[in-house]
Coordinates of C-alpha atoms in Angstrom, one line a residue:
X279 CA -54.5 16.4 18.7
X280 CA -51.4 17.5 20.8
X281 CA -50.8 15.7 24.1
X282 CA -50.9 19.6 25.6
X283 CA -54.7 19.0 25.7
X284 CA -55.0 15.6 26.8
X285 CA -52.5 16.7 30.3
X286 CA -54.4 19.8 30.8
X287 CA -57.9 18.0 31.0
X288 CA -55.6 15.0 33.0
X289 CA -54.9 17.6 35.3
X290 CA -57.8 19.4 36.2
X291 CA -59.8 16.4 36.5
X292 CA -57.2 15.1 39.2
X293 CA -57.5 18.4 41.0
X294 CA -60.9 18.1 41.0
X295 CA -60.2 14.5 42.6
X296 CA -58.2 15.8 45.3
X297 CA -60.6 18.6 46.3
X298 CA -64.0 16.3 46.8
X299 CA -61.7 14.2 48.8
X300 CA -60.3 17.0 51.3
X301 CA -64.1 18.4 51.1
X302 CA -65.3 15.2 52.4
X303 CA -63.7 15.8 55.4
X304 CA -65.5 17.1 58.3
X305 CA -64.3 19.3 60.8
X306 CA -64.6 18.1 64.7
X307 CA -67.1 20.8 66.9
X308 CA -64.3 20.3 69.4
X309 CA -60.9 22.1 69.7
X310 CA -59.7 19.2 71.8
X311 CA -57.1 17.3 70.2
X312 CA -59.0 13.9 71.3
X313 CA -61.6 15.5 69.1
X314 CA -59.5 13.9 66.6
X315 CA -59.3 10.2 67.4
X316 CA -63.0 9.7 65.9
X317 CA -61.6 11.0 63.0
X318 CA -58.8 8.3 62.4
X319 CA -60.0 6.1 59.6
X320 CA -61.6 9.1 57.7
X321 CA -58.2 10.8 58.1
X322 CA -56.2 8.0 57.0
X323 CA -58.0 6.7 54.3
X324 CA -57.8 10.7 53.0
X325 CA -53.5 10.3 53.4
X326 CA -53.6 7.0 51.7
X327 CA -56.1 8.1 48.5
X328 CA -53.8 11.6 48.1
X329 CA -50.5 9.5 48.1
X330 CA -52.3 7.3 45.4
X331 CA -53.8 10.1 43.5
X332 CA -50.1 11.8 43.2
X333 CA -49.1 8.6 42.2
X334 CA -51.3 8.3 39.1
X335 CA -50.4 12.6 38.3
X336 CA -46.8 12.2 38.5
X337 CA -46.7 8.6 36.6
X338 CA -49.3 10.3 34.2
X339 CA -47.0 13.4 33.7
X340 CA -43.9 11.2 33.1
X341 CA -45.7 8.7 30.6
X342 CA -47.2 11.4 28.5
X343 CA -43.5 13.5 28.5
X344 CA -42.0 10.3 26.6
X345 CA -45.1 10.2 23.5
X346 CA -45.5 12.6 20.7
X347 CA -48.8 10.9 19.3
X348 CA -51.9 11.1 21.0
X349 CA -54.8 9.1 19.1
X350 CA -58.7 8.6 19.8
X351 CA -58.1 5.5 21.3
X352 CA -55.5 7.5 23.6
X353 CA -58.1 9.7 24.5
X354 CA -60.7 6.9 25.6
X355 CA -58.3 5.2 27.3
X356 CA -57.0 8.2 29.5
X357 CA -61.1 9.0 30.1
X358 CA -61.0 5.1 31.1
X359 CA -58.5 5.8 33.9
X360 CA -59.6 9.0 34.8
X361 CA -63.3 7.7 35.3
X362 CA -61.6 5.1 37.4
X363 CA -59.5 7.3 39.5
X364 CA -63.1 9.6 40.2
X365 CA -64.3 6.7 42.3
X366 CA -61.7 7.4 44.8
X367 CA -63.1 9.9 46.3
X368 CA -66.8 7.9 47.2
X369 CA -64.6 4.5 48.1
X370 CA -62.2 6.8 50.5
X371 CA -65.6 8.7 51.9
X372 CA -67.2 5.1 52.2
X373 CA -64.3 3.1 54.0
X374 CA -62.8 6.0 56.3
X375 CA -66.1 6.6 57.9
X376 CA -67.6 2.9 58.1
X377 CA -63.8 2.7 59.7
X378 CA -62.3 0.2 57.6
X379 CA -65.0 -2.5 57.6
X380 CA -64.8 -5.8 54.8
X381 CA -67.1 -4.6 51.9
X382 CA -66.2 -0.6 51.7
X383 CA -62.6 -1.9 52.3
X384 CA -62.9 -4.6 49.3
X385 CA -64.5 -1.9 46.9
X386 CA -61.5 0.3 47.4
X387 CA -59.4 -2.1 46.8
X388 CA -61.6 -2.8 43.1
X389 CA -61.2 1.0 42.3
X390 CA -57.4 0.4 42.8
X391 CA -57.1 -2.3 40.8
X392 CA -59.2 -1.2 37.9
X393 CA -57.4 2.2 38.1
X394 CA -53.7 -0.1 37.5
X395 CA -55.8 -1.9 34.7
X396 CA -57.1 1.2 33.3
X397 CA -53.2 3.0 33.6
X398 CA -51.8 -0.3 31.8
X399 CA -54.4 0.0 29.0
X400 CA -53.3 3.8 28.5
X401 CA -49.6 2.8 28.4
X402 CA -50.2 -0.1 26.1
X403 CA -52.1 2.8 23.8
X404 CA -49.9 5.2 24.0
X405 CA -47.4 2.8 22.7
X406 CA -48.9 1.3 19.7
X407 CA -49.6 4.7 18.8
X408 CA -46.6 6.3 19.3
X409 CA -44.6 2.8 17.6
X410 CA -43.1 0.0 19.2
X411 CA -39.4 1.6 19.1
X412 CA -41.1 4.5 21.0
X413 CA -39.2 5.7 24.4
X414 CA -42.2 4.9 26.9
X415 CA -42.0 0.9 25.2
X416 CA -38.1 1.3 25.7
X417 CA -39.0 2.6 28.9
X418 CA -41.4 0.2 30.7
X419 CA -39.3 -2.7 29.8
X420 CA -40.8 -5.8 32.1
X421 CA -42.8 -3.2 34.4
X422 CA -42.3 -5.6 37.3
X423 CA -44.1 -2.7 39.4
X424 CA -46.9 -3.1 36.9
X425 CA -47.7 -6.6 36.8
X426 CA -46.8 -6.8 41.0
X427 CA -49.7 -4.3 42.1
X428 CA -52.9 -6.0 40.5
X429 CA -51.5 -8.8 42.5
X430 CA -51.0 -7.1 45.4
X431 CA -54.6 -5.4 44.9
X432 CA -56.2 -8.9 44.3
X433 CA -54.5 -10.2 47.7
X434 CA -55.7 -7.1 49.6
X435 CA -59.4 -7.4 48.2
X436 CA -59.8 -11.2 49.5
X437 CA -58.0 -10.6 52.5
X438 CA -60.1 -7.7 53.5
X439 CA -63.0 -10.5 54.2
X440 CA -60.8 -12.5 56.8
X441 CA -59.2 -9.3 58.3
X442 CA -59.4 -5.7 56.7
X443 CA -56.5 -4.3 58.1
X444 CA -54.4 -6.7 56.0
X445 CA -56.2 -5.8 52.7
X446 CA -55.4 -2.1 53.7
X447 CA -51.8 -3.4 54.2
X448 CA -51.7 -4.8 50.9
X449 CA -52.8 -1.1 49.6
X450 CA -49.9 0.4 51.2
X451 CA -47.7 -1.9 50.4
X452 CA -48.6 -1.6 46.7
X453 CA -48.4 2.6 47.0
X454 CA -45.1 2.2 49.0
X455 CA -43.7 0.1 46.0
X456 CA -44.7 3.5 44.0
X457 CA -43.4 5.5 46.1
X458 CA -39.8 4.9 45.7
X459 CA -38.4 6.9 42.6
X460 CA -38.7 5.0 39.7
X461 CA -36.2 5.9 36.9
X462 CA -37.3 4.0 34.0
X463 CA -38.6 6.9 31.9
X464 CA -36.1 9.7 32.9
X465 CA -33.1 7.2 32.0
X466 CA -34.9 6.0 28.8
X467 CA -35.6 9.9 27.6
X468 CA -32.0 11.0 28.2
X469 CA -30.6 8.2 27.1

């Protein structure tokens, strides 16, 4: 199967993502702007899912530019991640409107870090079945990002039950590390 296939379903599932999420949130009856303020968590637990969600597409598009084999096992584990990733949606919906509280907070926080599992186990496929010399395991190299977010995902989940705003800050912190440009695979490809 050609990897055409695989990024096409990739990417209509994640638009699918993002469109449930933005459905999920309600318009105020108001046209006052402190109509608004209720609205907070619901709003900023929408911002924080779409930065992680464009996270996962762009990382997604950049991993699968770098392979030219795509196996069955590549094919479970991208339906692994994406199944992971289709919880955001319900886990944003759940901790926006219950405004942050411990247990919607700490399930979040279990979609984000089986959604970094999952995205591992699809790297670590796509590797072995594109070969060990291929660009992506060139690319990756120590994947300090990689092996730092779990961590910073386990940290926010336990913290969320002494104070929930610093499991959320763990969250950020963990999509602000994403956020800054990483190279790895565009140097590795034009190398």
């Amino acid at each position: 199967m050609g990897k055409g296939r695989l990024e096409a379903f990739s990417d209509g599932v994640i638009a699918i993502i993002i469109t449930i999420m933005v459905l999920e949130l309600k318009v105020p009856e108001s046209h006052a702007l402190a109509s608004l303020a209720p609205l907070a968590p619901v709003l900023l637990s929408y911002v924080l899912s779409f930065v992680y969600v464009g996270i996962y597409w762009n990382n997604h598009h950049h991993m699968l530019s770098t392979v030219h084999r795509i196996s069955g096992r590549v094919l479970w584990a991208n339906l692994h991640l994406l199944f992971w990733l289709s919880l955001l949606p319900f886990t944003t919906a759940w901790m926006g409107e219950n405004h942050f509280a411990a247990s919607p907070t700490a399930v979040y926080g279990v979609v984000l870090l089986m959604a970094a599992v999952a995205y591992w186990l699809l790297q670590r496929t796509l590797i072995v079945a594109d070969g060990r010399d291929a660009v992506l395991a060139t690319a990756i190299g120590s994947d300090w990002k990689g092996k730092l977010s779990p961590l910073l995902y386990l940290t926010g989940i336990a913290l969320t039950f002494w104070r929930p705003w610093a499991g959320q800050a763990m969250y950020v912190l963990a999509a602000l590390l994403w956020l800054i440009p990483d190279r790895r695979i565009e140097r590795a490809s034009n190398a």
